[in-house]
Coordinates of C-alpha atoms in Angstrom, one line a residue:
M1 CA 36.3 -44.1 -8.8
A2 CA 40.5 -44.2 -8.9
T3 CA 41.9 -44.9 -5.7
Y4 CA 45.4 -42.2 -5.2
L5 CA 48.1 -42.9 -2.6
D6 CA 49.8 -40.0 -1.0
F7 CA 52.5 -39.7 -2.7
E8 CA 50.0 -40.0 -6.0
E9 CA 48.8 -36.7 -5.2
P10 CA 50.1 -34.8 -7.4
I11 CA 48.7 -37.2 -10.0
K12 CA 45.4 -36.8 -9.2
A13 CA 45.6 -32.8 -9.2
L14 CA 46.9 -33.1 -12.9
E15 CA 44.2 -35.8 -13.9
E16 CA 41.0 -33.6 -12.5
Q17 CA 42.7 -30.4 -14.3
I18 CA 42.7 -32.1 -17.8
E19 CA 39.2 -33.6 -17.1
K20 CA 38.2 -29.9 -15.9
A21 CA 39.7 -28.5 -19.3
K22 CA 37.7 -31.7 -21.5
T23 CA 34.5 -30.3 -19.5
L24 CA 34.9 -26.8 -20.5
G25 CA 35.9 -27.4 -24.0
E26 CA 32.9 -29.1 -24.4
E27 CA 30.7 -27.1 -22.5
S28 CA 31.9 -23.8 -23.9
D29 CA 32.6 -24.7 -27.2
M30 CA 36.0 -23.1 -26.7
D31 CA 39.1 -25.2 -28.1
M32 CA 41.0 -26.6 -25.3
G33 CA 43.5 -28.7 -27.5
D34 CA 46.3 -26.8 -26.4
K35 CA 45.5 -26.4 -22.9
I36 CA 45.0 -30.4 -22.4
E37 CA 48.0 -31.6 -24.5
E38 CA 49.7 -29.3 -22.1
L39 CA 48.6 -30.8 -19.3
E40 CA 48.9 -34.2 -20.3
N41 CA 52.5 -34.0 -20.9
K42 CA 53.0 -32.4 -17.2
L43 CA 50.7 -35.7 -16.0
E44 CA 53.1 -37.8 -18.1
K45 CA 56.8 -36.4 -16.9
K46 CA 55.2 -36.3 -13.3
T47 CA 54.0 -39.8 -13.5
K48 CA 57.4 -40.6 -14.1
E49 CA 59.2 -38.8 -12.2
I50 CA 57.2 -40.4 -9.1
F51 CA 57.3 -44.2 -10.2
T52 CA 61.0 -43.8 -11.3
N53 CA 61.9 -43.2 -7.7
L54 CA 59.5 -45.2 -5.7
T55 CA 60.7 -46.2 -2.0
P56 CA 60.4 -49.5 -0.8
W57 CA 58.2 -48.5 1.3
Q58 CA 55.8 -46.5 -1.2
R59 CA 56.0 -50.1 -3.1
V60 CA 54.7 -51.8 -0.6
Q61 CA 51.6 -49.4 -0.6
L62 CA 51.6 -50.0 -4.0
S63 CA 51.3 -54.0 -3.7
R64 CA 48.3 -53.1 -1.6
H65 CA 46.8 -50.9 -3.4
P66 CA 42.9 -51.4 -3.4
D67 CA 42.9 -51.2 -7.0
R68 CA 45.4 -53.8 -7.9
P69 CA 44.3 -57.0 -9.6
Y70 CA 44.1 -59.9 -7.4
T71 CA 44.7 -64.0 -8.8
L72 CA 41.9 -64.5 -10.0
A73 CA 41.5 -61.1 -12.0
Y74 CA 45.1 -62.7 -13.4
I75 CA 43.8 -65.8 -13.8
D76 CA 40.6 -64.8 -15.8
A77 CA 42.1 -62.8 -18.1
M78 CA 45.2 -65.1 -19.1
T79 CA 43.0 -68.0 -19.6
D80 CA 40.6 -66.0 -21.6
G81 CA 37.9 -67.3 -19.5
T82 CA 38.5 -71.1 -19.9
F83 CA 39.5 -71.2 -15.9
Q84 CA 37.5 -74.0 -14.2
E85 CA 38.4 -73.8 -10.3
L86 CA 38.5 -76.5 -8.5
H87 CA 37.4 -76.4 -4.5
G88 CA 38.6 -78.6 -1.0
D89 CA 41.0 -80.4 0.5
R90 CA 38.7 -83.6 0.9
N91 CA 39.7 -82.9 4.9
V92 CA 38.1 -80.1 5.9
K93 CA 37.2 -78.1 3.9
D94 CA 37.1 -75.3 1.2
D95 CA 39.5 -72.3 2.1
K96 CA 38.0 -69.5 0.5
A97 CA 41.2 -67.3 0.6
M98 CA 43.1 -70.1 -1.6
V99 CA 41.8 -70.8 -5.0
G100 CA 43.2 -73.0 -8.1
G101 CA 42.2 -75.3 -10.8
F102 CA 43.2 -75.6 -14.6
G103 CA 42.7 -73.0 -17.1
Q104 CA 44.2 -72.5 -20.8
L105 CA 47.1 -70.4 -21.5
D106 CA 46.6 -69.8 -25.4
G107 CA 45.6 -74.0 -25.6
Q108 CA 48.5 -75.0 -22.9
T109 CA 46.5 -76.7 -20.1
V110 CA 47.9 -75.1 -17.0
M111 CA 47.2 -75.6 -12.9
F112 CA 46.5 -72.1 -11.6
I113 CA 46.6 -71.6 -7.4
G114 CA 47.1 -68.5 -5.7
Q115 CA 45.5 -66.4 -2.3
Q116 CA 42.9 -64.7 -3.4
K117 CA 42.2 -61.1 -1.6
G118 CA 38.6 -59.6 -1.2
A119 CA 37.8 -56.2 -3.7
N120 CA 35.6 -54.8 -1.0
T121 CA 34.7 -55.2 2.6
K122 CA 32.4 -58.1 2.9
M123 CA 34.6 -60.0 0.2
R124 CA 37.9 -59.5 2.0
Q125 CA 35.9 -61.2 4.7
Y126 CA 34.7 -64.2 2.9
R127 CA 38.7 -64.1 1.6
N128 CA 39.3 -63.9 4.6
F129 CA 41.8 -60.8 3.6
G130 CA 44.5 -63.5 2.1
M131 CA 45.5 -65.1 4.6
A132 CA 45.3 -69.5 4.2
N133 CA 44.4 -71.5 7.0
P134 CA 46.0 -74.9 6.7
E135 CA 43.2 -76.7 4.5
G136 CA 43.5 -74.0 2.0
Y137 CA 47.5 -75.4 2.0
R138 CA 46.5 -79.0 2.2
K139 CA 44.3 -77.7 -1.2
A140 CA 47.1 -76.7 -3.0
L141 CA 49.2 -79.4 -2.6
R142 CA 46.2 -81.7 -3.4
L143 CA 45.5 -79.7 -6.8
M144 CA 49.3 -80.2 -7.8
K145 CA 49.7 -83.6 -7.3
L146 CA 46.6 -83.8 -9.7
A147 CA 48.2 -81.4 -11.9
E148 CA 51.1 -83.6 -12.0
K149 CA 49.1 -86.7 -12.1
F150 CA 48.0 -85.1 -15.6
N151 CA 51.9 -83.7 -16.8
K152 CA 50.6 -80.7 -16.5
P153 CA 52.8 -77.1 -15.5
I154 CA 52.0 -75.1 -12.2
V155 CA 51.8 -71.8 -11.8
T156 CA 51.1 -70.2 -8.4
L157 CA 50.5 -66.7 -7.9
I158 CA 51.4 -65.3 -4.7
D159 CA 49.4 -62.2 -2.4
T160 CA 48.8 -62.9 1.3
P161 CA 49.8 -60.6 4.7
G162 CA 51.0 -64.5 6.1
A163 CA 49.4 -67.2 6.4
F164 CA 46.4 -67.1 9.3
P165 CA 48.0 -67.1 12.7
G166 CA 44.6 -67.8 14.9
L167 CA 44.3 -70.9 17.2
E168 CA 42.3 -72.7 15.4
A169 CA 44.7 -72.7 12.4
E170 CA 47.8 -73.9 14.5
E171 CA 45.4 -76.5 15.8
R172 CA 44.6 -77.9 12.6
G173 CA 48.7 -77.7 11.6
Q174 CA 49.2 -74.6 10.3
G175 CA 53.3 -75.1 10.3
E176 CA 53.3 -78.5 9.2
A177 CA 51.3 -77.9 6.3
I178 CA 52.9 -75.2 5.2
A179 CA 56.4 -77.2 5.9
R180 CA 54.6 -80.4 3.6
N181 CA 53.5 -77.8 0.7
I182 CA 57.6 -76.5 0.8
Y183 CA 58.5 -80.7 1.5
E184 CA 56.9 -81.5 -1.8
M185 CA 56.9 -78.9 -4.1
M186 CA 60.6 -79.6 -4.1
K187 CA 59.8 -82.7 -5.6
L188 CA 56.8 -82.3 -8.1
K189 CA 58.0 -83.8 -11.8
V190 CA 56.4 -80.6 -13.7
P191 CA 57.6 -77.3 -14.5
V192 CA 56.5 -75.0 -11.4
I193 CA 56.2 -70.9 -12.0
C194 CA 55.7 -69.1 -9.0
V195 CA 55.2 -65.2 -9.0
V196 CA 54.8 -62.7 -6.5
I197 CA 51.9 -60.3 -7.7
G198 CA 51.9 -58.2 -4.6
E199 CA 52.3 -58.9 -0.9
G200 CA 55.1 -62.0 -0.2
A201 CA 55.1 -62.7 3.2
S202 CA 56.3 -65.4 5.3
G203 CA 55.1 -68.3 5.5
G204 CA 52.0 -67.8 3.8
A205 CA 53.6 -67.2 0.8
L206 CA 56.4 -69.9 1.5
G207 CA 53.6 -72.3 0.8
I208 CA 52.7 -71.8 -2.8
G209 CA 56.4 -70.6 -3.2
V210 CA 58.7 -73.3 -4.5
G211 CA 59.8 -73.4 -8.0
D212 CA 61.9 -73.7 -10.7
R213 CA 61.2 -69.9 -11.2
I214 CA 60.3 -67.3 -9.4
L215 CA 58.7 -64.1 -10.6
M216 CA 58.4 -60.8 -8.5
L217 CA 55.9 -58.3 -10.7
E218 CA 58.3 -54.5 -10.0
N219 CA 55.9 -53.1 -7.8
S220 CA 55.3 -56.2 -5.1
W221 CA 57.4 -57.5 -2.2
Y222 CA 58.6 -60.6 -0.9
S223 CA 60.1 -61.0 2.9
V224 CA 59.6 -63.1 6.6
I225 CA 57.8 -59.9 7.9
S226 CA 56.4 -57.0 6.8
P227 CA 57.6 -53.3 7.5
E228 CA 55.3 -52.9 9.9
N229 CA 55.6 -56.1 12.4
C230 CA 59.2 -56.0 11.8
S231 CA 58.8 -52.3 13.4
T232 CA 56.9 -53.0 16.3
I233 CA 58.8 -55.6 17.0
L234 CA 62.2 -53.8 17.6
W235 CA 61.1 -50.6 18.0
R236 CA 57.8 -51.3 19.9
S237 CA 55.4 -48.9 17.1
W238 CA 54.7 -49.1 13.9
D239 CA 55.7 -45.7 13.5
Y240 CA 59.1 -47.0 11.9
K241 CA 58.2 -49.0 9.0
E242 CA 59.4 -47.1 6.6
T243 CA 62.8 -47.6 7.5
A244 CA 62.0 -51.7 7.7
A245 CA 60.8 -51.5 4.9
E246 CA 64.3 -50.4 4.0
A247 CA 66.4 -52.8 6.1
L248 CA 64.5 -55.2 5.1
K249 CA 65.8 -55.6 1.3
L250 CA 62.0 -56.6 0.6
T251 CA 61.4 -54.5 -3.4
S252 CA 62.3 -56.6 -6.4
T253 CA 65.1 -54.9 -7.2
D254 CA 66.6 -56.1 -3.8
M255 CA 65.3 -59.9 -4.2
K256 CA 67.1 -60.4 -7.5
K257 CA 70.3 -58.7 -6.7
L258 CA 70.0 -61.9 -3.4
K259 CA 69.0 -63.9 -6.4
I260 CA 66.4 -65.4 -4.4
V261 CA 64.0 -63.9 -7.8
D262 CA 64.9 -65.6 -11.4
E263 CA 63.0 -62.1 -12.8
V264 CA 61.3 -59.1 -12.1
V265 CA 58.6 -58.4 -14.6
K266 CA 57.9 -54.7 -15.3
E267 CA 54.7 -53.0 -14.7
P268 CA 53.4 -50.5 -16.5
L269 CA 54.9 -46.6 -15.4
S270 CA 51.9 -46.2 -13.7
G271 CA 51.5 -49.2 -11.9
A272 CA 49.4 -52.4 -12.3
H273 CA 46.4 -51.0 -10.4
R274 CA 45.8 -48.4 -13.8
K275 CA 46.6 -50.1 -16.5
Q276 CA 45.6 -53.8 -15.7
D277 CA 45.2 -54.9 -19.1
E278 CA 48.6 -54.3 -20.3
I279 CA 50.2 -56.1 -16.9
F280 CA 47.8 -58.8 -17.9
A281 CA 49.3 -59.4 -21.4
T282 CA 52.9 -59.0 -20.3
L283 CA 52.7 -61.6 -17.5
K284 CA 50.8 -63.9 -19.7
K285 CA 53.9 -63.7 -22.4
V286 CA 56.4 -64.0 -19.7
L287 CA 54.6 -67.5 -18.6
K288 CA 54.3 -69.2 -21.8
K289 CA 57.8 -68.3 -22.4
E290 CA 59.4 -69.6 -19.0
I291 CA 56.6 -72.5 -19.7
A292 CA 58.2 -73.7 -23.1
A293 CA 61.6 -73.4 -22.0
L294 CA 60.8 -75.6 -18.0
S295 CA 58.7 -78.1 -20.7
K296 CA 61.7 -79.1 -22.7
L297 CA 64.0 -80.5 -19.6
D298 CA 63.4 -83.7 -18.6
A299 CA 61.7 -84.1 -15.1
D300 CA 64.2 -85.4 -13.3
K301 CA 66.8 -83.0 -13.8
R302 CA 64.4 -80.2 -13.4
S303 CA 63.2 -81.3 -10.4
A304 CA 66.9 -81.9 -9.0
E305 CA 67.8 -78.2 -10.4
R306 CA 65.0 -77.0 -8.2
I307 CA 66.9 -78.4 -5.3
K308 CA 69.5 -77.0 -5.8
K309 CA 68.3 -73.5 -6.5
F310 CA 66.8 -73.5 -2.9
E311 CA 69.9 -75.0 -1.7
K312 CA 72.2 -71.9 -2.4
M313 CA 70.2 -69.2 -1.2
G314 CA 71.4 -67.7 2.0
V315 CA 75.1 -69.0 1.5
T316 CA 77.6 -66.8 1.8
K317 CA 81.4 -67.7 0.9

Protein backbone atom coordinates (compact mmCIF):
# COMPACT_ATOMS: atom_id res chain seq x y z
CA MET A 1 0.00 0.00 0.00
CA ALA A 2 1.35 3.41 -0.99
CA THR A 3 2.33 5.86 1.73
CA TYR A 4 1.39 9.53 1.43
CA LEU A 5 3.04 12.49 3.11
CA ASP A 6 0.86 15.27 4.51
CA PHE A 7 1.23 17.50 1.45
CA GLU A 8 0.40 14.54 -0.83
CA GLU A 9 -3.07 14.11 0.69
CA PRO A 10 -4.87 15.90 -2.22
CA ILE A 11 -3.21 13.41 -4.59
CA LYS A 12 -4.34 10.52 -2.42
CA ALA A 13 -7.94 11.80 -2.40
CA LEU A 14 -8.06 12.05 -6.20
CA GLU A 15 -6.48 8.61 -6.68
CA GLU A 16 -9.11 7.12 -4.36
CA GLN A 17 -11.87 8.82 -6.35
CA ILE A 18 -10.47 7.37 -9.57
CA GLU A 19 -10.38 3.87 -8.08
CA LYS A 20 -13.96 4.21 -6.82
CA ALA A 21 -15.12 5.38 -10.27
CA LYS A 22 -13.41 2.40 -11.92
CA THR A 23 -14.93 -0.01 -9.40
CA LEU A 24 -18.39 1.51 -9.85
CA GLY A 25 -18.11 1.19 -13.61
CA GLU A 26 -17.12 -2.47 -13.38
CA GLU A 27 -19.80 -3.40 -10.84
CA SER A 28 -22.71 -1.49 -12.38
CA ASP A 29 -21.71 -1.82 -16.03
CA MET A 30 -21.90 1.97 -16.35
CA ASP A 31 -19.71 4.02 -18.70
CA MET A 32 -17.48 5.98 -16.31
CA GLY A 33 -14.90 6.88 -18.97
CA ASP A 34 -15.63 10.62 -19.01
CA LYS A 35 -15.65 10.86 -15.21
CA ILE A 36 -12.41 8.93 -14.91
CA GLU A 37 -10.75 11.10 -17.57
CA GLU A 38 -11.89 14.24 -15.74
CA LEU A 39 -10.46 12.97 -12.45
CA GLU A 40 -7.20 11.92 -14.08
CA ASN A 41 -6.81 15.41 -15.56
CA LYS A 42 -7.41 16.88 -12.12
CA LEU A 43 -4.86 14.49 -10.65
CA GLU A 44 -2.22 15.45 -13.21
CA LYS A 45 -2.85 19.14 -12.61
CA LYS A 46 -2.76 18.80 -8.80
CA THR A 47 0.40 16.66 -8.90
CA LYS A 48 2.15 19.26 -11.04
CA GLU A 49 0.96 22.06 -8.76
CA ILE A 50 2.28 20.34 -5.63
CA PHE A 51 5.60 19.02 -6.92
CA THR A 52 6.66 22.18 -8.75
CA ASN A 53 6.25 24.29 -5.58
CA LEU A 54 7.93 22.16 -2.94
CA THR A 55 9.53 23.85 0.07
CA PRO A 56 13.01 22.77 1.28
CA TRP A 57 11.40 20.90 4.19
CA GLN A 58 9.05 19.05 1.86
CA ARG A 59 12.05 17.94 -0.22
CA VAL A 60 13.67 16.66 2.99
CA GLN A 61 10.48 14.71 3.68
CA LEU A 62 10.56 13.25 0.16
CA SER A 63 14.19 12.20 0.57
CA ARG A 64 13.04 10.07 3.54
CA HIS A 65 9.83 8.79 1.96
CA PRO A 66 9.35 5.14 3.04
CA ASP A 67 8.55 4.16 -0.56
CA ARG A 68 11.65 5.83 -1.98
CA PRO A 69 14.16 3.35 -3.47
CA TYR A 70 17.40 2.75 -1.61
CA THR A 71 20.92 2.02 -2.83
CA LEU A 72 20.56 -1.70 -3.56
CA ALA A 73 17.35 -1.10 -5.51
CA TYR A 74 19.20 1.34 -7.80
CA ILE A 75 22.18 -0.98 -8.18
CA ASP A 76 20.11 -4.09 -8.91
CA ALA A 77 17.98 -2.25 -11.47
CA MET A 78 20.86 -0.52 -13.25
CA THR A 79 23.07 -3.60 -13.41
CA ASP A 80 20.29 -5.94 -14.57
CA GLY A 81 21.09 -8.43 -11.81
CA THR A 82 24.84 -8.62 -12.47
CA PHE A 83 25.82 -6.99 -9.16
CA GLN A 84 28.20 -9.07 -7.04
CA GLU A 85 28.38 -7.76 -3.49
CA LEU A 86 31.73 -7.86 -1.66
CA HIS A 87 31.99 -7.92 2.12
CA GLY A 88 34.15 -6.88 5.05
CA ASP A 89 36.88 -4.37 5.86
CA ARG A 90 39.45 -7.18 6.52
CA ASN A 91 39.88 -5.86 10.05
CA VAL A 92 36.74 -5.77 12.23
CA LYS A 93 33.57 -6.95 10.46
CA ASP A 94 31.20 -6.49 7.55
CA ASP A 95 29.18 -3.30 8.12
CA LYS A 96 25.67 -3.89 6.76
CA ALA A 97 24.99 -0.13 6.52
CA MET A 98 27.60 0.14 3.75
CA VAL A 99 27.30 -2.05 0.66
CA GLY A 100 29.55 -2.40 -2.35
CA GLY A 101 30.68 -4.60 -5.18
CA PHE A 102 31.09 -4.93 -8.92
CA GLY A 103 28.23 -4.72 -11.40
CA GLN A 104 27.83 -4.02 -15.10
CA LEU A 105 26.25 -1.02 -16.79
CA ASP A 106 25.44 -2.44 -20.21
CA GLY A 107 28.73 -4.35 -20.33
CA GLN A 108 30.86 -1.75 -18.50
CA THR A 109 32.12 -3.10 -15.16
CA VAL A 110 31.66 -0.55 -12.36
CA MET A 111 32.37 -0.58 -8.63
CA PHE A 112 29.20 0.49 -6.80
CA ILE A 113 29.38 1.62 -3.17
CA GLY A 114 26.67 3.16 -1.03
CA GLN A 115 24.78 3.35 2.24
CA GLN A 116 21.80 1.02 2.51
CA LYS A 117 18.76 1.73 4.68
CA GLY A 118 16.12 -0.84 5.50
CA ALA A 119 12.65 -1.13 3.99
CA ASN A 120 11.03 -2.25 7.27
CA THR A 121 11.76 -2.14 11.00
CA LYS A 122 13.75 -5.37 11.06
CA MET A 123 15.85 -4.41 8.05
CA ARG A 124 16.43 -0.89 9.38
CA GLN A 125 17.93 -2.39 12.52
CA TYR A 126 19.98 -4.82 10.42
CA ARG A 127 21.27 -1.94 8.28
CA ASN A 128 21.69 0.37 11.30
CA PHE A 129 19.37 2.89 9.59
CA GLY A 130 22.02 3.56 6.93
CA MET A 131 24.51 4.90 9.51
CA ALA A 132 27.89 3.29 8.86
CA ASN A 133 30.51 2.48 11.48
CA PRO A 134 34.25 3.04 10.83
CA GLU A 135 34.52 -0.45 9.35
CA GLY A 136 31.88 0.54 6.79
CA TYR A 137 34.02 3.41 5.55
CA ARG A 138 37.12 1.20 5.64
CA LYS A 139 35.27 -1.42 3.61
CA ALA A 140 34.31 1.29 1.12
CA LEU A 141 37.94 2.38 0.81
CA ARG A 142 39.10 -1.21 0.35
CA LEU A 143 36.65 -1.61 -2.51
CA MET A 144 37.72 1.69 -4.07
CA LYS A 145 41.34 0.55 -4.03
CA LEU A 146 40.25 -2.74 -5.58
CA ALA A 147 38.49 -0.86 -8.37
CA GLU A 148 41.61 1.25 -8.90
CA LYS A 149 43.75 -1.88 -9.11
CA PHE A 150 41.61 -3.26 -11.93
CA ASN A 151 41.06 0.17 -13.54
CA LYS A 152 37.28 0.21 -13.05
CA PRO A 153 35.20 3.38 -12.52
CA ILE A 154 33.57 3.97 -9.14
CA VAL A 155 30.01 5.10 -8.47
CA THR A 156 28.96 5.96 -4.91
CA LEU A 157 25.32 6.30 -3.90
CA ILE A 158 24.87 8.53 -0.86
CA ASP A 159 21.85 8.11 1.40
CA THR A 160 22.53 8.49 5.11
CA PRO A 161 21.34 10.54 8.10
CA GLY A 162 25.00 10.57 9.15
CA ALA A 163 27.80 8.30 10.27
CA PHE A 164 26.93 6.22 13.35
CA PRO A 165 27.62 8.45 16.42
CA GLY A 166 27.90 5.67 19.03
CA LEU A 167 30.69 5.39 21.57
CA GLU A 168 31.99 2.17 20.00
CA ALA A 169 32.26 3.90 16.61
CA GLU A 170 34.33 6.68 18.13
CA GLU A 171 36.52 4.12 19.91
CA ARG A 172 37.28 2.47 16.57
CA GLY A 173 38.14 5.78 14.91
CA GLN A 174 35.06 7.09 13.12
CA GLY A 175 36.58 10.50 12.40
CA GLU A 176 39.85 9.01 11.17
CA ALA A 177 38.06 6.57 8.87
CA ILE A 178 36.05 9.34 7.19
CA ALA A 179 39.07 11.64 6.93
CA ARG A 180 41.15 8.84 5.42
CA ASN A 181 38.48 8.18 2.81
CA ILE A 182 38.33 11.86 1.82
CA TYR A 183 42.12 11.95 1.51
CA GLU A 184 42.38 8.73 -0.49
CA MET A 185 39.44 9.49 -2.78
CA MET A 186 41.12 12.70 -3.88
CA LYS A 187 43.99 10.66 -5.32
CA LEU A 188 42.16 7.76 -6.98
CA LYS A 189 43.30 7.20 -10.56
CA VAL A 190 39.94 5.97 -11.85
CA PRO A 191 36.77 7.97 -12.58
CA VAL A 192 34.68 8.59 -9.46
CA ILE A 193 31.04 9.69 -9.62
CA CYS A 194 29.09 10.43 -6.44
CA VAL A 195 25.28 10.59 -6.40
CA VAL A 196 23.15 11.83 -3.52
CA ILE A 197 20.00 9.72 -3.90
CA GLY A 198 18.32 10.63 -0.60
CA GLU A 199 19.83 12.10 2.54
CA GLY A 200 23.34 13.48 2.34
CA ALA A 201 24.14 14.35 5.92
CA SER A 202 27.42 15.53 7.39
CA GLY A 203 30.62 13.46 7.42
CA GLY A 204 28.59 10.32 6.85
CA ALA A 205 27.99 11.53 3.32
CA LEU A 206 31.46 12.99 2.78
CA GLY A 207 33.08 9.64 3.63
CA ILE A 208 32.05 8.41 0.15
CA GLY A 209 31.37 11.82 -1.38
CA VAL A 210 34.61 12.91 -3.08
CA GLY A 211 34.51 12.48 -6.84
CA ASP A 212 35.10 13.93 -10.29
CA ARG A 213 31.38 14.50 -10.66
CA ILE A 214 28.90 15.10 -7.84
CA LEU A 215 25.26 14.55 -8.76
CA MET A 216 22.06 14.96 -6.76
CA LEU A 217 18.60 13.62 -7.39
CA GLU A 218 16.06 16.42 -7.51
CA ASN A 219 14.38 15.57 -4.20
CA SER A 220 17.48 14.81 -2.17
CA TRP A 221 19.39 17.06 0.25
CA TYR A 222 23.03 17.63 1.17
CA SER A 223 24.14 19.45 4.31
CA VAL A 224 26.50 19.46 7.26
CA ILE A 225 23.52 18.94 9.58
CA SER A 226 19.89 17.88 9.40
CA PRO A 227 17.14 20.53 9.77
CA GLU A 228 15.94 18.92 13.02
CA ASN A 229 19.38 18.96 14.65
CA CYS A 230 20.03 22.48 13.42
CA SER A 231 16.72 23.59 14.94
CA THR A 232 17.59 21.86 18.22
CA ILE A 233 20.96 23.63 18.46
CA LEU A 234 19.66 27.09 17.58
CA TRP A 235 16.20 27.06 19.18
CA ARG A 236 16.39 24.13 21.65
CA SER A 237 13.44 22.57 19.83
CA TRP A 238 12.58 20.65 16.63
CA ASP A 239 9.67 23.05 16.04
CA TYR A 240 11.78 25.27 13.76
CA LYS A 241 12.98 22.53 11.43
CA GLU A 242 11.20 24.09 8.44
CA THR A 243 12.94 27.41 9.08
CA ALA A 244 16.25 25.59 9.47
CA ALA A 245 15.73 23.71 6.19
CA GLU A 246 15.20 27.01 4.40
CA ALA A 247 18.28 28.63 5.98
CA LEU A 248 20.62 25.67 5.38
CA LYS A 249 20.23 25.90 1.56
CA LEU A 250 20.35 22.12 1.39
CA THR A 251 18.23 21.36 -1.68
CA SER A 252 19.63 20.17 -4.99
CA THR A 253 18.81 23.56 -6.55
CA ASP A 254 20.73 25.38 -3.81
CA MET A 255 23.70 23.01 -4.11
CA LYS A 256 23.87 23.56 -7.86
CA LYS A 257 23.82 27.35 -7.43
CA LEU A 258 26.57 27.13 -4.81
CA LYS A 259 28.61 24.88 -7.16
CA ILE A 260 28.81 22.12 -4.58
CA VAL A 261 27.28 19.66 -7.05
CA ASP A 262 27.72 19.48 -10.81
CA GLU A 263 24.32 18.30 -11.95
CA VAL A 264 20.77 17.79 -10.66
CA VAL A 265 19.15 14.61 -11.95
CA LYS A 266 15.46 15.25 -12.61
CA GLU A 267 13.02 12.91 -10.94
CA PRO A 268 9.61 11.92 -12.31
CA LEU A 269 7.05 14.64 -11.60
CA SER A 270 5.50 12.72 -8.70
CA GLY A 271 8.90 11.80 -7.23
CA ALA A 272 11.26 8.82 -7.38
CA HIS A 273 9.06 6.89 -4.95
CA ARG A 274 6.09 6.84 -7.36
CA LYS A 275 7.90 5.91 -10.58
CA GLN A 276 10.93 3.89 -9.58
CA ASP A 277 11.62 2.28 -12.96
CA GLU A 278 11.75 5.73 -14.53
CA ILE A 279 14.33 7.12 -12.09
CA PHE A 280 16.43 3.93 -12.41
CA ALA A 281 16.54 4.36 -16.20
CA THR A 282 17.28 8.08 -15.94
CA LEU A 283 20.18 7.66 -13.51
CA LYS A 284 21.65 4.78 -15.52
CA LYS A 285 21.67 6.94 -18.64
CA VAL A 286 23.37 9.81 -16.79
CA LEU A 287 26.01 7.54 -15.24
CA LYS A 288 26.90 5.95 -18.58
CA LYS A 289 27.37 9.39 -20.09
CA GLU A 290 29.53 10.64 -17.22
CA ILE A 291 31.70 7.50 -17.12
CA ALA A 292 32.28 7.68 -20.87
CA ALA A 293 33.35 11.34 -20.64
CA LEU A 294 35.62 10.87 -17.62
CA SER A 295 37.25 7.74 -19.03
CA LYS A 296 38.67 9.78 -21.92
CA LEU A 297 40.76 11.93 -19.56
CA ASP A 298 44.30 11.20 -18.42
CA ALA A 299 44.29 9.66 -14.94
CA ASP A 300 46.73 12.14 -13.39
CA LYS A 301 44.94 15.10 -14.93
CA ARG A 302 41.59 13.79 -13.75
CA SER A 303 42.88 13.44 -10.19
CA ALA A 304 44.41 16.94 -10.26
CA GLU A 305 41.14 18.44 -11.50
CA ARG A 306 39.25 16.62 -8.74
CA ILE A 307 41.51 18.19 -6.12
CA LYS A 308 41.10 21.67 -7.65
CA LYS A 309 37.35 21.20 -7.72
CA PHE A 310 37.17 20.69 -3.96
CA GLU A 311 39.76 23.37 -3.19
CA LYS A 312 37.48 25.97 -4.79
CA MET A 313 34.47 25.10 -2.62
CA GLY A 314 33.63 27.68 -0.01
CA VAL A 315 36.08 30.24 -1.38
CA THR A 316 34.63 33.73 -1.94
CA LYS A 317 36.16 36.84 -3.42
